Amino acid sequence: MTATAEQQGRAAQLRAQIEQHNRAYYELDAPIIPDAEYDRLFRELQALEQAHPELLTADSPTRRVGGAPLAQFDPVRHAVPMLSIRTETDTEDSGALAFDARVRRELGLGEADPPLEYAAELKFDGLAISLRYENGMLVRAATRGDGETGEDVTQNVRTVGSIPLRLRGDAPAVLEVRGEIYMRRDDFEAFNARALAAGEKLLVNPRNGAAGSIRQLDPAVTRKRPLSFFAYGVGEIDGWTPPPTHSALLDALLAFGLPVCAERVVAHGADSLAAFHREVARRRMTLPFDIDGVVYKVNSLALQARLGFVSREPRWAVAHKYPAQEALTELLDIEIQVGRTGALTPVARLAPVFVGGVTVTNATLHNEDEIRRKDLRIGDTVIVRRAGDVIPEVVGAVAERRSGSERVFAMPEKCPVCGSHAVRGADEAVTRCSGGLFCAAQRKQALLHFASRRAMDIEGLGDKLVDQLVDNAVVGTPADLYKLGVAALAALDRMAEKSAANLLAAIEASKQTTLARFIFALGIRNVGERTAKDLARHFGSLDRLLAADPARLQQVPDVGPVVASSMAQFFAEPHNREVIEQLRAAGVRWEEGEAQASVSGRLAGKVFVLTGTLPTLSREQAGGLIEAAGGKVSGSVSKKTDFVVAGSEAGSKLEKAQQLGVSDHRRGGAAGPAGE
Ligand code: D41
């Protein structure tokens, strides 16, 4: 049945609407309608086209869905070969200088001639692709292949939302657009987060994500991959005279509706190319996608033609690469590090490899699950990635390079340092040594933390020294530090008299501290610097803190059940209380204050009685708020009572308060101290 005029009109309208939403989404990054509404329009168009195939146009957005899986990709001969690009990895400015000098020489320019004009752009790290538009319609997409012949990946490329199926404006008879398909870092992270939750295979990095997605045979799979595209050049052109410069050419492609990266400049001379290289290097990590360098091109297309190319590389362009961010190396071993709170952290020992400008030999592996998820085996060839200043990361293993002799890692059942049982909580990712301060590793970490700058600030007590002190059983607890004498220190390796004296002076000076530092220095799990400060302010004295039960602790702002229970556990340990007493006996001191709760706060000095069922809070919660604001909560009404907070079904307490003339503070009720 042929479509009615009405149906024809509706299909055209839907196409226009969907195209508009695509633009809003991909170009302006500002979606106008929710995804569900978009899907509804899309399905309506799909249904119309299915019922009336004659309505289906070459540029219909439904074509992005792709067809059935292919058995193989067909070869495509490029009308104009896809050249490759000469690559320099020189650091600093030499890449730009050498390129400029070469181009000037080849053009016969002398020193008196003015600087050449260049277009400088980013080198996107993805998959090179050629898009062929005929009369504005996308008819074919092909990979670069060997530059002469690539693979027909049209079905897959149609699923890339930011690639127009039809060009905007007055389109040439033929326009081949060259560019890079890539994956944004946030899309990569989000894709992997979802794949992880679904127990599916993760993408190794954004580049593999992009290249692998295009070069696989089922378009339905490609469609689920969040891919993007940037144009950076042209191939065959027919029926159009391109503008005279590369920069204007990219502007023209942008006007046709093709994505062109905005991070590009027109530069004059080598120095300004080098400046672009430096500036992009500085901002590289803040870009939303990976790049592996910058590209310099002679801006004038006429000069490009004069320069020509040698062995498939244009003389008028060069890629100036940055040091690799990823490298392959061997995973020699997985060792276990014991942290201050006993966490057993697996660490990768790697064959030294130069990546992102530094030599990497170690990388954290976070925890057991992470190793399993990445299927890392000892002896594997692994991909190491260094992003910015962050700690190097093992991205994954190259399974194809396995010989069969690789070993699967197992978390040890015992702490490698003290031999105590290693335990992993039911819903925890971390395995911990159960040895506590019996474990030398935990003791060392506890001492280093105690002495650290934001805790007791004992300068000169570094890890080498702590190793010796603990290994020789000179120091077991932080309190032992205050018993150290010159003789004990002088007996240690490489301890000069002068540094021993300095250390003792630093230890002595650390005795005068603050309650907040002291609490932080104890190294209670989940009690960081911020919490220590809050606790010190709230309780004012160590004894009040030691006396507080978990309910009282939770009256401190931001102290929840987890922190309160860590603290309760810590203080319930007689050993810990003993060390605290020894520290005080050794002369560690601070200025004690009043519990802040009793001196300041809006409710300072006021006595409250809570009764009945309160509308939104439990009586305990309400009491906590009152105490946090400086008030007191009492269980029974007396003459000292300032307020009674009465919820529903308040009984005898409210009656008694009314007899005594205490203010009744119900929801919406009058408030005011007794007698006012
Ligand atoms: O961003 C890129 N990866 C990029 C690649 C770029 N910005 N410009 C490029 N320009 C060219 C020429 C000069 C040949 C038009 C390229 C490439 N080629 C290229 N990429 C892979 C092979 C060739």
Coordinates of C-alpha atoms and ligand atoms in Angstrom, one line a residue, residues 82-85 121-128 144 178-180 230-234 246 292-297 312-314 316-318, ligand 1:
M82 CA 44.9 8.4 1.9
L83 CA 48.4 9.5 2.5
S84 CA 50.1 8.9 5.8
I85 CA 51.7 11.6 7.8
E121 CA 45.7 21.2 14.9
L122 CA 45.5 18.2 17.3
K123 CA 46.4 14.7 16.4
F124 CA 43.4 12.7 17.5
D125 CA 44.1 9.2 18.7
G126 CA 41.5 7.0 16.9
L127 CA 40.9 5.4 13.6
A128 CA 41.4 7.2 10.2
R144 CA 42.4 3.8 5.5
R178 CA 39.0 12.5 5.8
G179 CA 39.1 12.4 9.6
E180 CA 39.4 10.4 12.7
F230 CA 36.5 15.0 13.7
A231 CA 37.3 15.9 10.1
Y232 CA 40.8 17.0 9.2
G233 CA 41.1 16.9 5.4
V234 CA 39.6 16.0 2.1
H246 CA 43.6 24.5 5.0
D292 CA 49.0 11.6 20.7
G293 CA 50.4 14.9 19.4
V294 CA 49.8 17.9 17.2
V295 CA 49.8 18.3 13.4
Y296 CA 51.4 21.2 11.5
K297 CA 50.2 21.8 7.9
R312 CA 53.1 8.6 0.4
E313 CA 53.8 11.3 2.9
P314 CA 53.0 14.9 2.1
W316 CA 53.6 20.0 3.7
A317 CA 52.5 18.2 6.9
V318 CA 54.1 16.7 9.9
Ligands
D41_1 O1 44.3 14.0 14.0 C1 44.8 13.2 13.2 N1 45.0 11.9 13.6 C2 45.3 13.6 11.9 C3 45.7 12.7 10.9 C4 45.3 15.0 11.5 N2 44.9 15.9 12.3 N3 45.6 15.3 10.2 C5 46.0 14.4 9.3 N4 46.4 14.8 8.1 C6 46.8 14.0 7.2 C7 47.1 14.5 5.9 C8 48.1 15.6 6.0 C9 47.7 13.4 5.0 C10 45.9 15.0 5.2 C11 46.1 13.0 9.6 C12 46.5 12.2 8.6 N5 46.8 12.7 7.4 C13 46.5 10.7 8.8 N6 46.2 10.0 9.8 C14 46.4 8.7 9.5 C15 46.9 8.6 8.3 C16 47.0 9.8 7.8

